[in-house]
Short mmCIF file of C-alpha atoms in Angstrom, two decimals:
data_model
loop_
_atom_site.label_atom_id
_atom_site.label_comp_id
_atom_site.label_asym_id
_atom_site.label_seq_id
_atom_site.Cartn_x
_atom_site.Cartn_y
_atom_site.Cartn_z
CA UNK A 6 9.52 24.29 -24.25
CA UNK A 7 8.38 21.67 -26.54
CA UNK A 8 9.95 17.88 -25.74
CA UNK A 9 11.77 16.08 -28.26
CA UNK A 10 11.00 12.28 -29.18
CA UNK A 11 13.86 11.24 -27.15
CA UNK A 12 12.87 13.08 -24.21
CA UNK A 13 9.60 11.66 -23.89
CA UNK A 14 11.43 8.05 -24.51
CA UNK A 15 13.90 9.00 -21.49
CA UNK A 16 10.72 10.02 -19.65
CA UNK A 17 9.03 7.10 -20.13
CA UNK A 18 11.21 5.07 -19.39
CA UNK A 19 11.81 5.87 -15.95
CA UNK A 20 8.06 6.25 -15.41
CA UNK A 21 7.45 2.90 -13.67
CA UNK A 22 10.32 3.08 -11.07
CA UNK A 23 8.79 7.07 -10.78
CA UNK A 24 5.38 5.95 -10.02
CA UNK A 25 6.70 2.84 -7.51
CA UNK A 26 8.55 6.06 -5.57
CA UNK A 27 6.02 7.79 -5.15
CA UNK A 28 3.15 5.29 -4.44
CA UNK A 29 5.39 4.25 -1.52
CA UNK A 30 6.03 7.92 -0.48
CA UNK A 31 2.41 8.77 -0.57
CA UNK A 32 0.42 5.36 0.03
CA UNK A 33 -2.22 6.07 -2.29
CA UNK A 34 -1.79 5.01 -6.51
CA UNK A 35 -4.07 7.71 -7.68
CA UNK A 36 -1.92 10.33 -6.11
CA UNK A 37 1.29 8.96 -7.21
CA UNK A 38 -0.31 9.16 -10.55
CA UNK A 39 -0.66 12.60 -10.27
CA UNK A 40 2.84 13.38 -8.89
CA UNK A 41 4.10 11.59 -12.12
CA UNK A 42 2.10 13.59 -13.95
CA UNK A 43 3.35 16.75 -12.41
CA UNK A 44 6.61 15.57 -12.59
CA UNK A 45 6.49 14.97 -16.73
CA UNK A 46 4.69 18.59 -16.94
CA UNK A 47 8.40 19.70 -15.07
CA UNK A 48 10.30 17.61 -17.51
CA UNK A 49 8.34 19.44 -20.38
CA UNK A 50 9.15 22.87 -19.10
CA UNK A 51 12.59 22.61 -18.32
CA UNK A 52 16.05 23.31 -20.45
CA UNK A 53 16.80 19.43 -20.69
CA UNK A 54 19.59 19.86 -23.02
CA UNK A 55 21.54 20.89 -20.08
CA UNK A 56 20.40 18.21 -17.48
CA UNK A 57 23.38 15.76 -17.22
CA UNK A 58 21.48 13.35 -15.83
CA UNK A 59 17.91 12.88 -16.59
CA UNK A 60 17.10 10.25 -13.96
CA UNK A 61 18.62 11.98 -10.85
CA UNK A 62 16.58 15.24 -11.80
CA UNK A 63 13.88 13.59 -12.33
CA UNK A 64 13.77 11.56 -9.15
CA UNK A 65 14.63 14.25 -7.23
CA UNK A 66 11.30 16.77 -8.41
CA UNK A 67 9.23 13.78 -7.83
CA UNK A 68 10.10 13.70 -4.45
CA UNK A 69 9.90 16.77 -3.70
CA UNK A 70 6.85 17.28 -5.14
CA UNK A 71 5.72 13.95 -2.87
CA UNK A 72 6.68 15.77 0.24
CA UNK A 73 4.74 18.67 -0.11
CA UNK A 74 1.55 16.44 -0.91
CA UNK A 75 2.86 14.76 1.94
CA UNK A 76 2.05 17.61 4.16
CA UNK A 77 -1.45 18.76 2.98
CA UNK A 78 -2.14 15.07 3.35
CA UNK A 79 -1.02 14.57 6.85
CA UNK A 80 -3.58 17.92 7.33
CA UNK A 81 -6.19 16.42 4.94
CA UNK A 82 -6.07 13.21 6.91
CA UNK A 83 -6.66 14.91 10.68
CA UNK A 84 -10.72 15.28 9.49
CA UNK A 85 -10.63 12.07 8.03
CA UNK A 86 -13.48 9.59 8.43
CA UNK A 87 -12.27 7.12 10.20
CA UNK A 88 -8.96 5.08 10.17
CA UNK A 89 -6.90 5.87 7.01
CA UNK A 90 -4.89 3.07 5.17
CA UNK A 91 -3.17 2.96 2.31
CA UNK A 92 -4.74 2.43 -1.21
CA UNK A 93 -4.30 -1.35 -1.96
CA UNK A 94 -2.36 -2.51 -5.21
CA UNK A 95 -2.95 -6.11 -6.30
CA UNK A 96 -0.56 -8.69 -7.76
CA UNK A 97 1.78 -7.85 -11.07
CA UNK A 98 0.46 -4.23 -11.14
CA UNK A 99 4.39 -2.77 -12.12
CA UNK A 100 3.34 0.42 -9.41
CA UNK A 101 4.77 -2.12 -6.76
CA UNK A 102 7.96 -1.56 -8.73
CA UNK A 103 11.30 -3.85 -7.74
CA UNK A 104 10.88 -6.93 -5.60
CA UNK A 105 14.32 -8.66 -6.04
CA UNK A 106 15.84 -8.54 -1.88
CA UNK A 107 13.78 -8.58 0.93
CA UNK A 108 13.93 -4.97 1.60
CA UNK A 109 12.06 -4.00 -1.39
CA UNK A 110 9.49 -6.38 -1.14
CA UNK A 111 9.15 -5.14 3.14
CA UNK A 112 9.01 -1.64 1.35
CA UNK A 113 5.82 -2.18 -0.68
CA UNK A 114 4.07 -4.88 1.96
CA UNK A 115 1.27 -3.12 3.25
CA UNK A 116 1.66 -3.68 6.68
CA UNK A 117 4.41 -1.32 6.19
CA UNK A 118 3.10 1.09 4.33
CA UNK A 119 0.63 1.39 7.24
CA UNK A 120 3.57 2.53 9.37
CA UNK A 121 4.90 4.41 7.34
CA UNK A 122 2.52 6.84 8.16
CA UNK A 123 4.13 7.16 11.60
CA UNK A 124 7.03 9.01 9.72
CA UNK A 125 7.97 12.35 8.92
CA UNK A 126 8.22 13.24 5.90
CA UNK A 127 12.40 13.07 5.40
CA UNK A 128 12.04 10.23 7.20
CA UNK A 129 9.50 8.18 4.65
CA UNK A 130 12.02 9.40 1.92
CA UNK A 131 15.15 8.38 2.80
CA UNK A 132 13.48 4.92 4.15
CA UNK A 133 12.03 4.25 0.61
CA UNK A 134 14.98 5.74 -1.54
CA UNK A 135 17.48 3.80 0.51
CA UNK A 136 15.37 0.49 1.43
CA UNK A 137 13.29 0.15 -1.83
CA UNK A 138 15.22 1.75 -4.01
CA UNK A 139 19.08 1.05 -2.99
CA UNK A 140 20.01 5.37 -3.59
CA UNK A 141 23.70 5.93 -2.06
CA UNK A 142 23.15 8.30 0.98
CA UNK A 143 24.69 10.64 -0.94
CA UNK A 144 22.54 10.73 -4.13
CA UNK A 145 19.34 11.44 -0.82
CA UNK A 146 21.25 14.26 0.59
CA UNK A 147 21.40 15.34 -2.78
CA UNK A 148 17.76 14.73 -3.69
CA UNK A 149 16.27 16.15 0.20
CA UNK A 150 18.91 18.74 0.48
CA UNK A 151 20.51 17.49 3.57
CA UNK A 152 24.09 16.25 4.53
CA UNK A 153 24.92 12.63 4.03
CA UNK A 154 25.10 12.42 7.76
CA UNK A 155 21.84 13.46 8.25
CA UNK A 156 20.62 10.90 5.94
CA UNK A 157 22.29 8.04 7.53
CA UNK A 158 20.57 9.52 10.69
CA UNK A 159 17.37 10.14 9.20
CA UNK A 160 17.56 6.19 8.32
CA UNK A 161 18.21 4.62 11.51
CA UNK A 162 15.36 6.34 13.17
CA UNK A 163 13.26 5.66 10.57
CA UNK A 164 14.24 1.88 10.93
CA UNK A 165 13.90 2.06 14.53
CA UNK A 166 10.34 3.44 13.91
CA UNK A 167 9.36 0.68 11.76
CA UNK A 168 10.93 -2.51 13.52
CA UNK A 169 8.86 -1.38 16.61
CA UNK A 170 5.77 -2.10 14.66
CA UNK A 171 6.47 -4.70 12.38
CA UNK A 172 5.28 -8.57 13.07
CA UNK A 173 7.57 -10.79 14.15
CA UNK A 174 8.37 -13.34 12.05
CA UNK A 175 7.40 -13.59 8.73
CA UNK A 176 6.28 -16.87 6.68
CA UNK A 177 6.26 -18.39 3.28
CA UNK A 178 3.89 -17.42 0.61
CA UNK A 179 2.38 -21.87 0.90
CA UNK A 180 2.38 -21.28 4.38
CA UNK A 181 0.12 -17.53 4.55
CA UNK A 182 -2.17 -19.55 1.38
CA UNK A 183 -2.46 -22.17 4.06
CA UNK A 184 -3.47 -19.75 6.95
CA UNK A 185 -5.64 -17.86 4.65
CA UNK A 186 -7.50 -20.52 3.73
CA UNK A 187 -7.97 -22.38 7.19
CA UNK A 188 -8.79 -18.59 8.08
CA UNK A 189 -12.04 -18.76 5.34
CA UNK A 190 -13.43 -21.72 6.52
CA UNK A 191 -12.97 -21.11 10.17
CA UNK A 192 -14.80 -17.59 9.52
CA UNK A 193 -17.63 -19.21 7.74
CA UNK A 194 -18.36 -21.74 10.26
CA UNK A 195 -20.10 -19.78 12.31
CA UNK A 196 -18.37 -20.34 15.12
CA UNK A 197 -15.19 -18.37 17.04
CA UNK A 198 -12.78 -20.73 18.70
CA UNK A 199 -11.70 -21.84 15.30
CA UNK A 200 -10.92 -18.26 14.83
CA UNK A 201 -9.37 -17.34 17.79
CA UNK A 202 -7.05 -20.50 17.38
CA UNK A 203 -5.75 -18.87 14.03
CA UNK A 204 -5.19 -15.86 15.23
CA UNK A 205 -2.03 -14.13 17.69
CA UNK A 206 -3.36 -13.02 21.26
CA UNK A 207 -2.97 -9.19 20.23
CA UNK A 208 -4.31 -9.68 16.45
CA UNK A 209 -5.91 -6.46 15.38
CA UNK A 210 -8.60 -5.94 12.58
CA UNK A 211 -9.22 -2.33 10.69
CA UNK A 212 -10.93 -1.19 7.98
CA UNK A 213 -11.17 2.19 6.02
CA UNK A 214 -14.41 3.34 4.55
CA UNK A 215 -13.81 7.02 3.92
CA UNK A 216 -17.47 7.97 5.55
CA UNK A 217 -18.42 6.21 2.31
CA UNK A 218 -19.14 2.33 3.37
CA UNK A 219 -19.62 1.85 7.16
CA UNK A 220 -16.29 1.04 8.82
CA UNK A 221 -15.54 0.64 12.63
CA UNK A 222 -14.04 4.29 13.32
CA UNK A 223 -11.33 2.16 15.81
CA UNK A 224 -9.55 -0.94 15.67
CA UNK A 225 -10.71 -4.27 17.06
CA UNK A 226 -7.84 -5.34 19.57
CA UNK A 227 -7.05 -8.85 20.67
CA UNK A 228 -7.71 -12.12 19.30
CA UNK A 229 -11.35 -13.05 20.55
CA UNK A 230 -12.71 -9.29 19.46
CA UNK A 231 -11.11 -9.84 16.03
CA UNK A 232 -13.06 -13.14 16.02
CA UNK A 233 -16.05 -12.38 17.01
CA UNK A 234 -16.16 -8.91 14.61
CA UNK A 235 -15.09 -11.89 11.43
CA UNK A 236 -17.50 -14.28 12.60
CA UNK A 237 -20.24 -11.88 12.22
CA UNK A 238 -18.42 -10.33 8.58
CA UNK A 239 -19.01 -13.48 6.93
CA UNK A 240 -22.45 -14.39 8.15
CA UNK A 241 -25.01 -13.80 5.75
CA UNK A 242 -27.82 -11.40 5.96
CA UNK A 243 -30.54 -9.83 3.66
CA UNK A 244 -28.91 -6.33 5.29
CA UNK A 245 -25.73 -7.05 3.88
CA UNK A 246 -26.88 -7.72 0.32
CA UNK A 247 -28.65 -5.09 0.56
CA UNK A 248 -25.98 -2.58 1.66
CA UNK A 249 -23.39 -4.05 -1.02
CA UNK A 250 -26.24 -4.59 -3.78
CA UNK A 251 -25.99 -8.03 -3.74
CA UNK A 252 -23.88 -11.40 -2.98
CA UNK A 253 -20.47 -10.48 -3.96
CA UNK A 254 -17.72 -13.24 -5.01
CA UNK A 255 -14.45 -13.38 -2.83
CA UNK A 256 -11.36 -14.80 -3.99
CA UNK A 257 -7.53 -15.57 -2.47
CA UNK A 258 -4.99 -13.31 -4.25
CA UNK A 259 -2.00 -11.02 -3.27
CA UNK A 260 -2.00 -7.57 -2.88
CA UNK A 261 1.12 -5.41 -2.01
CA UNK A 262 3.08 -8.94 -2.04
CA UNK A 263 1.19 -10.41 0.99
CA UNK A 264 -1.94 -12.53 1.36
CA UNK A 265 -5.50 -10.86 0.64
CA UNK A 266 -8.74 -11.56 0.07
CA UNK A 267 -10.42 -9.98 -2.63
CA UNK A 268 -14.05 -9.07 -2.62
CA UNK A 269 -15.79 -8.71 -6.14
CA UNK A 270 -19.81 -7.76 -7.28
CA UNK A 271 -20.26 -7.06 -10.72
CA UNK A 272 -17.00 -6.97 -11.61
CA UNK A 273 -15.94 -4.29 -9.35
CA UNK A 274 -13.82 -4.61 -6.40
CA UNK A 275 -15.94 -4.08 -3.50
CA UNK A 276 -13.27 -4.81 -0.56
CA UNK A 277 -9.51 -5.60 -0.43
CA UNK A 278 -8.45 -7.37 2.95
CA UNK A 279 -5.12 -7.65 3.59
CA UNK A 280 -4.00 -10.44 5.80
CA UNK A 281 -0.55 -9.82 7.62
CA UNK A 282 0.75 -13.46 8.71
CA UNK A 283 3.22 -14.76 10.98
CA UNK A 284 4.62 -17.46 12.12
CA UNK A 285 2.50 -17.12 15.25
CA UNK A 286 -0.89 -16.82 13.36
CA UNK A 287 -2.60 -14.00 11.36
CA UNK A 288 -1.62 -10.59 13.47
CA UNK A 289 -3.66 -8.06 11.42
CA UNK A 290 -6.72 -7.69 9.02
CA UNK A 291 -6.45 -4.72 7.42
CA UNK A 292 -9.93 -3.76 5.43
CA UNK A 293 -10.10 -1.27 2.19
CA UNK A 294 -13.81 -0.77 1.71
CA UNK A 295 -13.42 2.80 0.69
CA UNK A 296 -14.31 2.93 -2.58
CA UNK A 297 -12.21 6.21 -3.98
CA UNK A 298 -9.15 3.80 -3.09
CA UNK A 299 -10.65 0.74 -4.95
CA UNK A 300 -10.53 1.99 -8.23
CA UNK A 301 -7.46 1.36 -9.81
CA UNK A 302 -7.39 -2.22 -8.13
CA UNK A 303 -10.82 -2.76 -9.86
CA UNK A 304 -8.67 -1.55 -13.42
CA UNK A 305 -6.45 -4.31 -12.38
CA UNK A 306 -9.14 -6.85 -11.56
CA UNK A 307 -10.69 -6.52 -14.94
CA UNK A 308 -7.37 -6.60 -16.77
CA UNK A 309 -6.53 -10.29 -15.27
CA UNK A 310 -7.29 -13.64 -15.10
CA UNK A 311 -7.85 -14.63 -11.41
CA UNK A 312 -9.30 -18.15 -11.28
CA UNK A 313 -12.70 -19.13 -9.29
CA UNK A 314 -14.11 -17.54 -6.48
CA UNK A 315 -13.41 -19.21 -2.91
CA UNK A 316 -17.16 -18.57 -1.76
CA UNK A 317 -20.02 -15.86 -2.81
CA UNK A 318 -21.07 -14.24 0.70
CA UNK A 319 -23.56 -12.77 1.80
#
């Protein structure tokens, strides 16, 4: 069936708070791109005349459709190279979708994305629809198929799931600009008790290359491994420049509403770290080198004004 001009306007408009589902639902922007895209190519084929309301129909293929990807991703992701994070998104881009209460803003924050991944499938839907996204339980039983009951179930353990992971106390945005850049000069000094000072005695550090850019295949654990593996990051080397193609720029931003550093050569994003802070010091650095995943924060990078560089590396 062919769409009328008000049905692409009806699309359309809900397209942002579609895409800012399902990036959450599937941690990666390129595939949530698609799922929207799938999602409009439902629209288009269906009766929509007798759709009473266009939204709930529309929110409820999209996650559908982001469950299913969910699955071949969970097997996809099994012969994965390496540790697997979540495609970064950088500051204003509208996939990060609402941000007004706390629980929205938790939603996107890439530390939790990351545990999201320790979900099931219902149980990353109902967590984003309800936490992100404010849906009545009953508009998610609608929209999974279940029984309100089972959705206000579904949400606790997801919750408990979640809290067991998260940091513990979360800071200011002057406060993590503060760590993050005590953290840059500390990790360019050469030198790893200024590092270890900054960080929290069980601080992890991760990165995701994809079998494209050489990653650590497991975490460094605890605060002087962290520091040592960042001392060494930052300290120059004709092998580095090399490997990279150059000295690439790096520069303090925010990327899934938390404090990262962004790592630039040419023009293209290179390397997104996000930096998870607490109260207690900097508990994770979380490392997107992978370059598949880099893309449509290098889209973002272009489109933008982002100041000076901190330092060139390398």
């Amino acid at each position: 069936m062919s769409l009328t001009m008000n049905d692409v306007d009806r699309f359309e408009a809900a397209r942002p708070r579609l895409e800012a589902i399902a990036y959450r639902l599937l941690g990666s922007a390129s595939e949530a791109e698609d799922a929207v895209q799938e999602t409009f190519l439902r629209w288009q084929a269906a009766e929509t005349e007798r759709i009473e309301v266009p939204e709930a129909w529309l929110t409820k293929v999209l996650t559908n459709l982001c469950l299913n990807q969910l699955t071949s991703a969970r097997a996809r992701r099994e012969t994965y190279v390496g540790q697997w994070l979540p495609e970064p998104v950088l500051a204003g881009d509208p996939m990060l979708g609402p941000a007004d209460t706390a629980e929205q803003r938790e939603s996107v924050s890439y530390a939790v994305l990351a545990l999201l991944e320790r979900l099931s499938a219902n149980e990353r839907a109902v967590y984003v629809l309800r936490e992100a996204f404010d849906y009545p339980h009953r508009e998610i039983a609608e929209i999974l198929d279940i029984t309100e009951a089972a959705s206000q179930q579904i949400l606790h353990r997801a919750k408990k799931h979640i809290a067991q992971g998260k940091a513990r106390t979360e800071v200011d945005e002057a406060a993590a600009r503060r760590i993050v850049d005590e953290f840059l000069t500390a990790a360019t000094s050469g030198r790893t008790e200024p590092l270890v000072r900054l960080l929290t005695q069980d601080a992890i550090a991760v990165g995701d290359g994809g079998g494209k850019v050489p990653a650590r295949a497991r975490a460094f654990e605890g605060a002087l491994a962290v520091a040592k593996f960042m001392r060494g990051l930052f300290k120059p080397s004709k092998a580095k420049r090399e490997l990279v193609g150059g000295s690439p720029d790096v520069y303090a931003t925010t990327a899934n509403g938390g404090p990262a550093l962004v790592v630039v050569l040419d023009g293209r994003v290179i390397g997104v770290m996000c930096l998870e802070v607490t109260a207690d010091g900097i508990a994770a650095f979380r490392n997107q080198v992978n370059p598949d995943k880099l893309e449509r924060a290098t889209r973002r990078w272009a489109a933008t004004d982002h100041g000076d560089p901190l330092l060139r590396v390398f």
